[in-house]
Amino acid sequence: MTARAADRARYDRATAHLDAPLAIVDLDAFDANAADLVRRAAGKPVRVASKSVRCRDLLERVLAMDGFQGIMSFTLAESLWLARSGFDDVLLAYPSADRGGFAELAADPKLAGAVTVMVDDPAHLDLIDAARDGGREVVRVCLELDTSLKLLGGRFRVGARRSPLHSPAQLAELARSVARRPGFRLVGIMAYEGHIAGVGDAVAGRPLRSRAIRLMQAAARRELAERRAEVVRAVREVVPGLEFVNGGGTGSVQHTAAEDSVTEIAAGSGLYVPRLFDNYTSFTGRPAALFAQPVVRRPGVGVVTVLGGGYPASGAAGRDRLPVPYLPEGLEYDPQEGPGEVQTPLLGSPADDLLIGDKVWFRHAKAGELCERFDALHLVEGDEVTATVPTYRGEGQTFL
């Protein structure tokens, strides 16, 4: 029996009393992945990205482990909810235009002390001030550095279009704007190198593309390490008491941790290890989050149909954004239909061994987005479900 077949047998036994559709997290794999992130961070604390987890119980579990410290959130409403729930170090990774949320933040000392908000434009400061509604708490601020690699005088770029702040001078100027402004305190810098951390460099069946990605990423790492160090020096001249410099992502943990200017690493997807994180030379994780769909039809030889399953991930549309049939091994989508909203045909010889009501296990393309489809995660240890915990959705929280 292969390791994957053994996992399927465990998951089937553990969830035999449960009807699909359902989602699980294999805690042995989750904990092993967490330990590997800590190992690769080489002594620097890992700030866990809540976007990639979306379950308070699992956020608490990972933050109780040595090597993890703080949360990186994705909306202001989520940040405030987490802070009210007892999480005392929440860095909002994206700017917000949530005026009501900023009014709450500025009026509550507990929230203002726990949440740090992201800005990359003086207009963000104006919006926060206009939203205060009489609240006088000091708002903790982080600046975001654009990590993209710019070539040919900026005519060619590689990297996500995030912050407009690319140069040390631009960061320093905004730092001065924050420092001069009452009601704000600059405490950190964030730089997410998605073109390095979020792009696999070992694409199956694409050796030339994989080599090109590795060459690009090596050049991008060198350029960013030098520029990030210059940015940190420039900002520290304005704000010597800067508390943190955050960088990285699951795919670049060890590289970013090696930079002296970086004080903490961000990671989250590496806990669940969705399918987009299979194609890396720098690390190998264990799939920890899966979902099961029930077989509801047997249309013919070598074909079964499962209920639902059309859960595409965000990003540019393509096959890599689709979930993959994972267990039993050997199933694939019908190219004429793909994964559907209410039913999904699956082809392959393993279909002939599946009965009505059997489970087919899938992996999502991304990590936390799975939790937008399910209100609970069944936590598996060995061949037992030892707990069932709510996702954000299960707690009635839909932040985006």
mmCIF file of C-alpha atoms in Angstrom:
data_model
loop_
_atom_site.group_PDB
_atom_site.id
_atom_site.type_symbol
_atom_site.label_atom_id
_atom_site.label_comp_id
_atom_site.label_asym_id
_atom_site.label_seq_id
_atom_site.Cartn_x
_atom_site.Cartn_y
_atom_site.Cartn_z
ATOM 1 C CA MET A 1 0.000 0.000 0.000
ATOM 2 C CA THR A 2 1.363 3.415 -0.950
ATOM 3 C CA ALA A 3 1.566 6.221 1.580
ATOM 4 C CA ARG A 4 -1.293 8.000 -0.164
ATOM 5 C CA ALA A 5 -3.427 4.876 -0.148
ATOM 6 C CA ALA A 6 -2.727 4.503 3.584
ATOM 7 C CA ASP A 7 -3.809 8.103 4.124
ATOM 8 C CA ARG A 8 -7.018 7.469 2.208
ATOM 9 C CA ALA A 9 -7.779 4.453 4.376
ATOM 10 C CA ARG A 10 -7.163 6.521 7.529
ATOM 11 C CA TYR A 11 -9.351 9.392 6.373
ATOM 12 C CA ASP A 12 -12.141 7.059 5.314
ATOM 13 C CA ARG A 13 -12.063 5.302 8.689
ATOM 14 C CA ALA A 14 -11.912 8.556 10.606
ATOM 15 C CA THR A 15 -14.908 10.041 8.784
ATOM 16 C CA ALA A 16 -16.970 6.885 8.258
ATOM 17 C CA HIS A 17 -19.651 8.294 10.561
ATOM 18 C CA LEU A 18 -19.800 11.609 8.678
ATOM 19 C CA ASP A 19 -21.550 12.428 5.427
ATOM 20 C CA ALA A 20 -19.676 14.306 2.727
ATOM 21 C CA PRO A 21 -19.195 17.027 1.618
ATOM 22 C CA LEU A 22 -16.800 17.726 4.487
ATOM 23 C CA ALA A 23 -13.335 19.123 5.126
ATOM 24 C CA ILE A 24 -10.561 17.799 7.329
ATOM 25 C CA VAL A 25 -7.199 18.877 8.654
ATOM 26 C CA ASP A 26 -4.703 16.110 9.362
ATOM 27 C CA LEU A 27 -3.106 17.370 12.580
ATOM 28 C CA ASP A 28 -0.007 15.203 12.262
ATOM 29 C CA ALA A 29 0.711 16.788 8.875
ATOM 30 C CA PHE A 30 -0.287 20.270 10.113
ATOM 31 C CA ASP A 31 2.093 20.065 13.079
ATOM 32 C CA ALA A 32 4.918 18.670 10.941
ATOM 33 C CA ASN A 33 4.475 21.517 8.459
ATOM 34 C CA ALA A 34 4.513 24.054 11.290
ATOM 35 C CA ALA A 35 7.734 22.587 12.649
ATOM 36 C CA ASP A 36 9.304 22.783 9.190
ATOM 37 C CA LEU A 37 8.413 26.470 8.865
ATOM 38 C CA VAL A 38 10.063 27.145 12.219
ATOM 39 C CA ARG A 39 13.139 25.164 11.174
ATOM 40 C CA ARG A 40 13.483 27.125 7.955
ATOM 41 C CA ALA A 41 13.002 30.440 9.768
ATOM 42 C CA ALA A 42 16.224 29.657 11.677
ATOM 43 C CA GLY A 43 15.373 31.402 14.928
ATOM 44 C CA LYS A 44 13.315 34.285 13.586
ATOM 45 C CA PRO A 45 9.658 34.298 14.688
ATOM 46 C CA VAL A 46 7.025 33.278 12.155
ATOM 47 C CA ARG A 47 3.940 35.471 11.937
ATOM 48 C CA VAL A 48 1.074 33.260 10.789
ATOM 49 C CA ALA A 49 -1.038 34.524 7.875
ATOM 50 C CA SER A 50 -4.667 34.132 8.924
ATOM 51 C CA LYS A 51 -5.831 34.327 5.287
ATOM 52 C CA SER A 52 -4.263 30.905 4.801
ATOM 53 C CA VAL A 53 -5.868 29.334 7.902
ATOM 54 C CA ARG A 54 -9.290 31.014 8.537
ATOM 55 C CA CYS A 55 -9.984 29.010 11.656
ATOM 56 C CA ARG A 56 -9.500 30.486 15.134
ATOM 57 C CA ASP A 57 -8.863 27.122 16.793
ATOM 58 C CA LEU A 58 -6.017 26.337 14.416
ATOM 59 C CA LEU A 59 -4.594 29.846 14.753
ATOM 60 C CA GLU A 60 -4.504 29.293 18.500
ATOM 61 C CA ARG A 61 -2.887 25.883 18.003
ATOM 62 C CA VAL A 62 -0.061 27.168 15.846
ATOM 63 C CA LEU A 63 0.572 30.254 17.980
ATOM 64 C CA ALA A 64 0.982 27.995 21.012
ATOM 65 C CA MET A 65 3.971 26.376 19.284
ATOM 66 C CA ASP A 66 7.508 27.618 19.827
ATOM 67 C CA GLY A 67 8.692 29.766 16.943
ATOM 68 C CA PHE A 68 5.382 31.432 16.055
ATOM 69 C CA GLN A 69 4.453 34.958 17.118
ATOM 70 C CA GLY A 70 1.601 37.151 15.966
ATOM 71 C CA ILE A 71 -0.968 37.100 13.186
ATOM 72 C CA MET A 72 -0.962 38.678 9.741
ATOM 73 C CA SER A 73 -4.611 39.435 8.944
ATOM 74 C CA PHE A 74 -6.349 40.371 5.698
ATOM 75 C CA THR A 75 -9.147 42.846 6.548
ATOM 76 C CA LEU A 76 -9.637 45.425 9.273
ATOM 77 C CA ALA A 77 -12.906 43.824 10.382
ATOM 78 C CA GLU A 78 -11.112 40.502 10.808
ATOM 79 C CA SER A 79 -8.284 42.221 12.701
ATOM 80 C CA LEU A 80 -10.700 43.778 15.193
ATOM 81 C CA TRP A 81 -12.568 40.493 15.624
ATOM 82 C CA LEU A 82 -9.326 38.625 16.305
ATOM 83 C CA ALA A 83 -8.180 41.289 18.767
ATOM 84 C CA ARG A 84 -11.487 41.085 20.631
ATOM 85 C CA SER A 85 -11.032 37.298 20.706
ATOM 86 C CA GLY A 86 -7.769 37.657 22.625
ATOM 87 C CA PHE A 87 -5.096 37.777 19.911
ATOM 88 C CA ASP A 88 -2.877 40.650 20.983
ATOM 89 C CA ASP A 89 -0.512 41.059 18.001
ATOM 90 C CA VAL A 90 -2.348 41.462 14.700
ATOM 91 C CA LEU A 91 -0.712 43.002 11.642
ATOM 92 C CA LEU A 92 -3.164 43.948 8.896
ATOM 93 C CA ALA A 93 -1.392 43.073 5.642
ATOM 94 C CA TYR A 94 -3.466 45.298 3.335
ATOM 95 C CA PRO A 95 -4.615 48.922 3.444
ATOM 96 C CA SER A 96 -8.253 49.425 4.376
ATOM 97 C CA ALA A 97 -11.006 51.909 3.570
ATOM 98 C CA ASP A 98 -13.236 50.625 6.411
ATOM 99 C CA ARG A 99 -14.203 53.900 8.074
ATOM 100 C CA GLY A 100 -16.387 52.222 10.679
ATOM 101 C CA GLY A 101 -13.557 49.875 11.588
ATOM 102 C CA PHE A 102 -11.096 52.743 11.982
ATOM 103 C CA ALA A 103 -13.565 54.563 14.254
ATOM 104 C CA GLU A 104 -13.713 51.460 16.469
ATOM 105 C CA LEU A 105 -9.936 51.115 16.447
ATOM 106 C CA ALA A 106 -9.300 54.741 17.409
ATOM 107 C CA ALA A 107 -11.839 54.607 20.236
ATOM 108 C CA ASP A 108 -10.670 51.419 21.982
ATOM 109 C CA PRO A 109 -7.289 51.216 23.741
ATOM 110 C CA LYS A 110 -7.272 47.406 23.667
ATOM 111 C CA LEU A 111 -7.852 47.279 19.927
ATOM 112 C CA ALA A 112 -5.422 50.119 19.223
ATOM 113 C CA GLY A 113 -2.722 48.316 21.181
ATOM 114 C CA ALA A 114 -3.251 44.984 19.457
ATOM 115 C CA VAL A 115 -3.744 45.940 15.796
ATOM 116 C CA THR A 116 -1.240 47.456 13.386
ATOM 117 C CA VAL A 117 -2.633 48.802 10.106
ATOM 118 C CA MET A 118 -0.965 48.998 6.693
ATOM 119 C CA VAL A 119 -0.406 52.227 4.769
ATOM 120 C CA ASP A 120 1.487 53.038 1.601
ATOM 121 C CA ASP A 121 0.035 56.478 0.816
ATOM 122 C CA PRO A 122 -0.588 59.669 2.854
ATOM 123 C CA ALA A 123 -4.218 59.361 1.717
ATOM 124 C CA HIS A 124 -4.536 56.346 4.006
ATOM 125 C CA LEU A 125 -3.616 58.562 6.957
ATOM 126 C CA ASP A 126 -6.162 61.155 5.844
ATOM 127 C CA LEU A 127 -8.870 58.497 5.647
ATOM 128 C CA ILE A 128 -8.082 57.182 9.124
ATOM 129 C CA ASP A 129 -8.127 60.667 10.631
ATOM 130 C CA ALA A 130 -11.434 61.466 8.946
ATOM 131 C CA ALA A 131 -12.908 58.231 10.303
ATOM 132 C CA ARG A 132 -11.845 58.654 13.942
ATOM 133 C CA ASP A 133 -15.228 60.038 15.026
ATOM 134 C CA GLY A 134 -13.720 61.484 18.185
ATOM 135 C CA GLY A 135 -11.490 58.495 18.948
ATOM 136 C CA ARG A 136 -8.080 59.594 20.186
ATOM 137 C CA GLU A 137 -6.130 56.368 20.475
ATOM 138 C CA VAL A 138 -2.772 56.264 18.714
ATOM 139 C CA VAL A 139 -2.987 54.091 15.609
ATOM 140 C CA ARG A 140 -0.082 51.721 15.016
ATOM 141 C CA VAL A 141 1.137 51.893 11.419
ATOM 142 C CA CYS A 142 3.215 49.655 9.143
ATOM 143 C CA LEU A 143 4.632 50.692 5.759
ATOM 144 C CA GLU A 144 4.624 48.281 2.833
ATOM 145 C CA LEU A 145 7.560 48.053 0.451
ATOM 146 C CA ASP A 146 6.969 47.112 -3.181
ATOM 147 C CA THR A 147 9.170 44.055 -3.696
ATOM 148 C CA SER A 148 8.794 43.741 -7.464
ATOM 149 C CA LEU A 149 11.870 43.331 -9.617
ATOM 150 C CA LYS A 150 12.078 46.168 -12.148
ATOM 151 C CA LEU A 151 14.280 45.817 -15.210
ATOM 152 C CA LEU A 152 15.068 47.937 -18.280
ATOM 153 C CA GLY A 153 14.478 51.173 -16.446
ATOM 154 C CA GLY A 154 11.187 49.985 -15.037
ATOM 155 C CA ARG A 155 9.687 48.996 -18.402
ATOM 156 C CA PHE A 156 9.635 45.348 -17.324
ATOM 157 C CA ARG A 157 8.547 44.187 -13.891
ATOM 158 C CA VAL A 158 8.122 40.887 -12.095
ATOM 159 C CA GLY A 159 5.955 40.793 -8.993
ATOM 160 C CA ALA A 160 2.536 41.680 -7.651
ATOM 161 C CA ARG A 161 1.201 45.209 -8.043
ATOM 162 C CA ARG A 162 0.887 46.129 -4.395
ATOM 163 C CA SER A 163 2.521 49.139 -2.757
ATOM 164 C CA PRO A 164 3.673 52.164 -4.815
ATOM 165 C CA LEU A 165 6.640 52.541 -2.427
ATOM 166 C CA HIS A 166 9.671 51.041 -4.170
ATOM 167 C CA SER A 167 12.731 53.068 -3.208
ATOM 168 C CA PRO A 168 14.320 53.817 0.174
ATOM 169 C CA ALA A 169 13.619 57.519 -0.376
ATOM 170 C CA GLN A 170 9.893 56.880 -0.892
ATOM 171 C CA LEU A 171 9.651 54.801 2.289
ATOM 172 C CA ALA A 172 11.606 57.364 4.283
ATOM 173 C CA GLU A 173 9.389 60.204 3.062
ATOM 174 C CA LEU A 174 6.212 58.437 4.124
ATOM 175 C CA ALA A 175 7.867 57.543 7.431
ATOM 176 C CA ARG A 176 8.465 61.255 8.012
ATOM 177 C CA SER A 177 4.812 61.965 7.203
ATOM 178 C CA VAL A 178 3.713 59.439 9.831
ATOM 179 C CA ALA A 179 6.213 60.704 12.408
ATOM 180 C CA ARG A 180 5.019 64.298 11.980
ATOM 181 C CA ARG A 181 1.381 63.403 12.326
ATOM 182 C CA PRO A 182 -0.289 63.271 15.757
ATOM 183 C CA GLY A 183 -2.280 60.137 16.490
ATOM 184 C CA PHE A 184 -0.041 57.699 14.602
ATOM 185 C CA ARG A 185 3.019 55.634 15.470
ATOM 186 C CA LEU A 186 5.146 53.931 12.857
ATOM 187 C CA VAL A 187 6.133 50.507 14.199
ATOM 188 C CA GLY A 188 7.026 48.316 11.233
ATOM 189 C CA ILE A 189 7.836 47.618 7.613
ATOM 190 C CA MET A 190 6.367 44.781 5.565
ATOM 191 C CA ALA A 191 7.601 43.409 2.243
ATOM 192 C CA TYR A 192 5.912 40.389 0.666
ATOM 193 C CA GLU A 193 7.929 38.923 -2.201
ATOM 194 C CA GLY A 194 5.117 36.968 -3.823
ATOM 195 C CA HIS A 195 7.059 36.361 -7.045
ATOM 196 C CA ILE A 196 9.566 34.407 -4.942
ATOM 197 C CA ALA A 197 7.507 33.018 -2.072
ATOM 198 C CA GLY A 198 4.361 32.209 -4.025
ATOM 199 C CA VAL A 199 5.671 30.872 -7.340
ATOM 200 C CA GLY A 200 6.855 27.279 -7.543
ATOM 201 C CA ASP A 201 10.230 26.795 -9.214
ATOM 202 C CA ALA A 202 9.840 23.117 -10.179
ATOM 203 C CA VAL A 203 6.836 22.999 -12.500
ATOM 204 C CA ALA A 204 6.037 19.407 -13.396
ATOM 205 C CA GLY A 205 6.837 18.654 -17.042
ATOM 206 C CA ARG A 206 8.201 22.173 -17.678
ATOM 207 C CA PRO A 207 11.985 22.027 -17.159
ATOM 208 C CA LEU A 208 12.807 25.143 -19.198
ATOM 209 C CA ARG A 209 10.113 27.189 -17.485
ATOM 210 C CA SER A 210 11.304 25.918 -14.105
ATOM 211 C CA ARG A 211 14.874 26.946 -14.857
ATOM 212 C CA ALA A 212 13.725 30.388 -15.986
ATOM 213 C CA ILE A 213 11.762 30.811 -12.744
ATOM 214 C CA ARG A 214 14.789 29.817 -10.660
ATOM 215 C CA LEU A 215 17.012 32.299 -12.506
ATOM 216 C CA MET A 216 14.426 35.061 -12.065
ATOM 217 C CA GLN A 217 13.989 34.303 -8.386
ATOM 218 C CA ALA A 218 17.727 34.237 -7.719
ATOM 219 C CA ALA A 219 18.085 37.665 -9.321
ATOM 220 C CA ALA A 220 15.017 38.967 -7.474
ATOM 221 C CA ARG A 221 16.310 37.722 -4.105
ATOM 222 C CA ARG A 222 19.653 39.461 -4.586
ATOM 223 C CA GLU A 223 18.085 42.736 -5.652
ATOM 224 C CA LEU A 224 15.466 42.714 -2.904
ATOM 225 C CA ALA A 225 17.880 41.814 -0.107
ATOM 226 C CA GLU A 226 20.051 44.792 -0.979
ATOM 227 C CA ARG A 227 17.154 47.207 -1.439
ATOM 228 C CA ARG A 228 15.299 46.016 1.671
ATOM 229 C CA ALA A 229 18.399 46.616 3.796
ATOM 230 C CA GLU A 230 18.678 50.141 2.375
ATOM 231 C CA VAL A 231 14.994 50.785 3.069
ATOM 232 C CA VAL A 232 15.306 49.636 6.676
ATOM 233 C CA ARG A 233 18.343 51.871 7.227
ATOM 234 C CA ALA A 234 16.542 54.852 5.716
ATOM 235 C CA VAL A 235 13.381 54.358 7.788
ATOM 236 C CA ARG A 236 15.305 53.713 11.008
ATOM 237 C CA GLU A 237 16.980 57.084 10.557
ATOM 238 C CA VAL A 238 13.479 58.565 10.860
ATOM 239 C CA VAL A 239 12.091 56.101 13.422
ATOM 240 C CA PRO A 240 14.951 54.457 15.370
ATOM 241 C CA GLY A 241 12.499 52.463 17.501
ATOM 242 C CA LEU A 242 11.022 50.461 14.657
ATOM 243 C CA GLU A 243 9.601 47.271 16.199
ATOM 244 C CA PHE A 244 9.692 44.830 13.288
ATOM 245 C CA VAL A 245 10.579 44.226 9.656
ATOM 246 C CA ASN A 246 8.351 41.524 8.183
ATOM 247 C CA GLY A 247 9.161 39.589 5.033
ATOM 248 C CA GLY A 248 8.861 36.289 3.291
ATOM 249 C CA GLY A 249 6.178 33.749 2.621
ATOM 250 C CA THR A 250 5.959 29.974 2.647
ATOM 251 C CA GLY A 251 8.108 29.503 -0.448
ATOM 252 C CA SER A 252 10.947 31.808 0.621
ATOM 253 C CA VAL A 253 11.170 31.368 4.396
ATOM 254 C CA GLN A 254 14.805 30.301 4.628
ATOM 255 C CA HIS A 255 16.019 32.864 2.073
ATOM 256 C CA THR A 256 14.255 35.803 3.715
ATOM 257 C CA ALA A 257 15.290 34.687 7.207
ATOM 258 C CA ALA A 258 18.921 34.915 6.114
ATOM 259 C CA GLU A 259 18.608 38.690 5.616
ATOM 260 C CA ASP A 260 19.929 40.618 8.619
ATOM 261 C CA SER A 261 17.448 43.449 8.091
ATOM 262 C CA VAL A 262 14.411 41.147 8.469
ATOM 263 C CA THR A 263 13.233 40.497 12.033
ATOM 264 C CA GLU A 264 10.252 38.186 11.401
ATOM 265 C CA ILE A 265 8.867 35.919 8.699
ATOM 266 C CA ALA A 266 5.305 35.673 7.400
ATOM 267 C CA ALA A 267 3.889 32.287 6.385
ATOM 268 C CA GLY A 268 0.565 30.503 6.369
ATOM 269 C CA SER A 269 -0.042 28.348 3.305
ATOM 270 C CA GLY A 270 2.766 26.050 4.413
ATOM 271 C CA LEU A 271 0.572 24.822 7.261
ATOM 272 C CA TYR A 272 -2.098 23.316 4.975
ATOM 273 C CA VAL A 273 0.151 22.816 1.894
ATOM 274 C CA PRO A 274 -2.403 23.198 -0.910
ATOM 275 C CA ARG A 275 -1.598 21.981 -4.416
ATOM 276 C CA LEU A 276 0.075 25.234 -5.561
ATOM 277 C CA PHE A 277 2.848 24.529 -3.063
ATOM 278 C CA ASP A 278 3.858 21.183 -4.524
ATOM 279 C CA ASN A 279 6.302 22.651 -7.028
ATOM 280 C CA TYR A 280 9.193 23.949 -4.933
ATOM 281 C CA THR A 281 12.798 22.816 -4.759
ATOM 282 C CA SER A 282 13.405 24.540 -1.421
ATOM 283 C CA PHE A 283 10.960 22.555 0.717
ATOM 284 C CA THR A 284 8.492 19.680 0.716
ATOM 285 C CA GLY A 285 5.372 19.809 2.859
ATOM 286 C CA ARG A 286 2.647 17.326 3.696
ATOM 287 C CA PRO A 287 -0.900 17.957 2.452
ATOM 288 C CA ALA A 288 -2.843 18.674 5.638
ATOM 289 C CA ALA A 289 -6.159 20.167 4.498
ATOM 290 C CA LEU A 290 -8.466 18.142 2.255
ATOM 291 C CA PHE A 291 -12.129 18.041 1.375
ATOM 292 C CA ALA A 292 -14.303 15.070 0.455
ATOM 293 C CA GLN A 293 -17.197 14.912 -1.989
ATOM 294 C CA PRO A 294 -19.575 11.925 -2.106
ATOM 295 C CA VAL A 295 -20.038 9.684 -5.124
ATOM 296 C CA VAL A 296 -23.638 10.167 -6.265
ATOM 297 C CA ARG A 297 -23.622 8.615 -9.746
ATOM 298 C CA ARG A 298 -21.885 5.878 -11.737
ATOM 299 C CA PRO A 299 -22.577 6.900 -15.360
ATOM 300 C CA GLY A 300 -20.499 4.148 -16.926
ATOM 301 C CA VAL A 301 -17.279 2.185 -16.906
ATOM 302 C CA GLY A 302 -14.394 4.266 -15.566
ATOM 303 C CA VAL A 303 -16.630 7.160 -14.538
ATOM 304 C CA VAL A 304 -18.149 8.378 -11.299
ATOM 305 C CA THR A 305 -19.871 11.632 -10.482
ATOM 306 C CA VAL A 306 -19.435 13.399 -7.159
ATOM 307 C CA LEU A 307 -21.606 16.104 -5.665
ATOM 308 C CA GLY A 308 -20.263 19.637 -6.152
ATOM 309 C CA GLY A 309 -16.540 20.282 -6.091
ATOM 310 C CA GLY A 310 -16.228 23.365 -8.283
ATOM 311 C CA TYR A 311 -14.162 25.421 -5.852
ATOM 312 C CA PRO A 312 -11.714 27.449 -7.970
ATOM 313 C CA ALA A 313 -9.027 29.507 -6.257
ATOM 314 C CA SER A 314 -8.414 33.226 -6.734
ATOM 315 C CA GLY A 315 -5.877 34.494 -9.247
ATOM 316 C CA ALA A 316 -5.585 34.399 -13.021
ATOM 317 C CA ALA A 317 -7.963 31.714 -14.255
ATOM 318 C CA GLY A 318 -6.306 28.455 -15.291
ATOM 319 C CA ARG A 319 -6.092 24.766 -14.525
ATOM 320 C CA ASP A 320 -3.680 25.435 -11.675
ATOM 321 C CA ARG A 321 -6.515 27.258 -9.847
ATOM 322 C CA LEU A 322 -8.682 24.149 -9.705
ATOM 323 C CA PRO A 323 -8.814 21.616 -6.880
ATOM 324 C CA VAL A 324 -7.301 18.259 -7.754
ATOM 325 C CA PRO A 325 -8.799 14.806 -7.139
ATOM 326 C CA TYR A 326 -6.274 13.350 -4.717
ATOM 327 C CA LEU A 327 -7.596 10.095 -3.231
ATOM 328 C CA PRO A 328 -8.023 7.510 -4.569
ATOM 329 C CA GLU A 329 -5.054 8.079 -6.857
ATOM 330 C CA GLY A 330 -5.645 8.046 -10.589
ATOM 331 C CA LEU A 331 -8.851 10.047 -10.977
ATOM 332 C CA GLU A 332 -9.009 13.083 -13.245
ATOM 333 C CA TYR A 333 -11.562 15.566 -14.499
ATOM 334 C CA ASP A 334 -13.560 15.118 -17.669
ATOM 335 C CA PRO A 335 -11.903 17.766 -19.895
ATOM 336 C CA GLN A 336 -15.303 18.675 -21.332
ATOM 337 C CA GLU A 337 -16.793 19.478 -17.917
ATOM 338 C CA GLY A 338 -14.138 20.026 -15.270
ATOM 339 C CA PRO A 339 -15.215 20.555 -11.649
ATOM 340 C CA GLY A 340 -18.833 21.704 -11.494
ATOM 341 C CA GLU A 341 -20.890 23.779 -9.109
ATOM 342 C CA VAL A 342 -23.310 20.930 -8.331
ATOM 343 C CA GLN A 343 -21.679 17.851 -9.819
ATOM 344 C CA THR A 344 -18.269 16.747 -11.042
ATOM 345 C CA PRO A 345 -17.617 13.728 -13.271
ATOM 346 C CA LEU A 346 -14.316 11.959 -12.608
ATOM 347 C CA LEU A 347 -12.585 9.595 -14.995
ATOM 348 C CA GLY A 348 -10.117 6.768 -14.426
ATOM 349 C CA SER A 349 -9.928 3.112 -13.537
ATOM 350 C CA PRO A 350 -10.270 3.765 -9.750
ATOM 351 C CA ALA A 351 -13.834 4.907 -10.480
ATOM 352 C CA ASP A 352 -14.883 1.280 -10.985
ATOM 353 C CA ASP A 353 -14.058 0.484 -7.350
ATOM 354 C CA LEU A 354 -16.122 3.357 -5.959
ATOM 355 C CA LEU A 355 -19.674 2.865 -4.751
ATOM 356 C CA ILE A 356 -22.515 5.331 -4.287
ATOM 357 C CA GLY A 357 -21.796 7.181 -1.035
ATOM 358 C CA ASP A 358 -18.019 6.636 -1.090
ATOM 359 C CA LYS A 359 -15.808 9.663 -0.574
ATOM 360 C CA VAL A 360 -13.391 11.151 -3.088
ATOM 361 C CA TRP A 361 -10.767 13.368 -1.461
ATOM 362 C CA PHE A 362 -9.588 16.603 -3.076
ATOM 363 C CA ARG A 363 -6.902 19.201 -2.431
ATOM 364 C CA HIS A 364 -7.715 22.868 -2.962
ATOM 365 C CA ALA A 365 -5.350 24.974 -5.056
ATOM 366 C CA LYS A 366 -4.936 27.498 -2.223
ATOM 367 C CA ALA A 367 -4.982 27.233 1.535
ATOM 368 C CA GLY A 368 -7.530 29.246 3.490
ATOM 369 C CA GLU A 369 -9.964 29.684 0.622
ATOM 370 C CA LEU A 370 -11.177 26.149 1.306
ATOM 371 C CA CYS A 371 -12.682 27.430 4.551
ATOM 372 C CA GLU A 372 -15.009 29.762 2.654
ATOM 373 C CA ARG A 373 -16.775 26.603 1.405
ATOM 374 C CA PHE A 374 -17.123 24.758 4.714
ATOM 375 C CA ASP A 375 -18.388 25.835 8.117
ATOM 376 C CA ALA A 376 -16.332 23.261 10.032
ATOM 377 C CA LEU A 377 -13.029 21.415 9.899
ATOM 378 C CA HIS A 378 -12.836 17.879 11.268
ATOM 379 C CA LEU A 379 -9.448 17.423 12.927
ATOM 380 C CA VAL A 380 -7.951 14.011 12.257
ATOM 381 C CA GLU A 381 -5.320 12.317 14.398
ATOM 382 C CA GLY A 382 -4.328 8.878 13.203
ATOM 383 C CA ASP A 383 -7.577 7.313 12.049
ATOM 384 C CA GLU A 384 -9.915 9.286 14.337
ATOM 385 C CA VAL A 385 -11.648 12.631 14.244
ATOM 386 C CA THR A 386 -10.635 14.059 17.611
ATOM 387 C CA ALA A 387 -12.388 17.423 17.302
ATOM 388 C CA THR A 388 -14.595 19.443 15.006
ATOM 389 C CA VAL A 389 -13.930 23.177 14.956
ATOM 390 C CA PRO A 390 -15.626 26.066 13.152
ATOM 391 C CA THR A 391 -14.061 27.935 10.289
ATOM 392 C CA TYR A 392 -14.534 31.694 9.993
ATOM 393 C CA ARG A 393 -17.646 30.885 7.938
ATOM 394 C CA GLY A 394 -18.881 28.577 10.680
ATOM 395 C CA GLU A 395 -18.622 31.456 13.144
ATOM 396 C CA GLY A 396 -20.667 33.657 10.831
ATOM 397 C CA GLN A 397 -17.662 35.683 9.716
ATOM 398 C CA THR A 398 -17.284 36.412 6.011
ATOM 399 C CA PHE A 399 -14.749 39.208 5.748
ATOM 400 C CA LEU A 400 -14.420 39.305 1.968
#
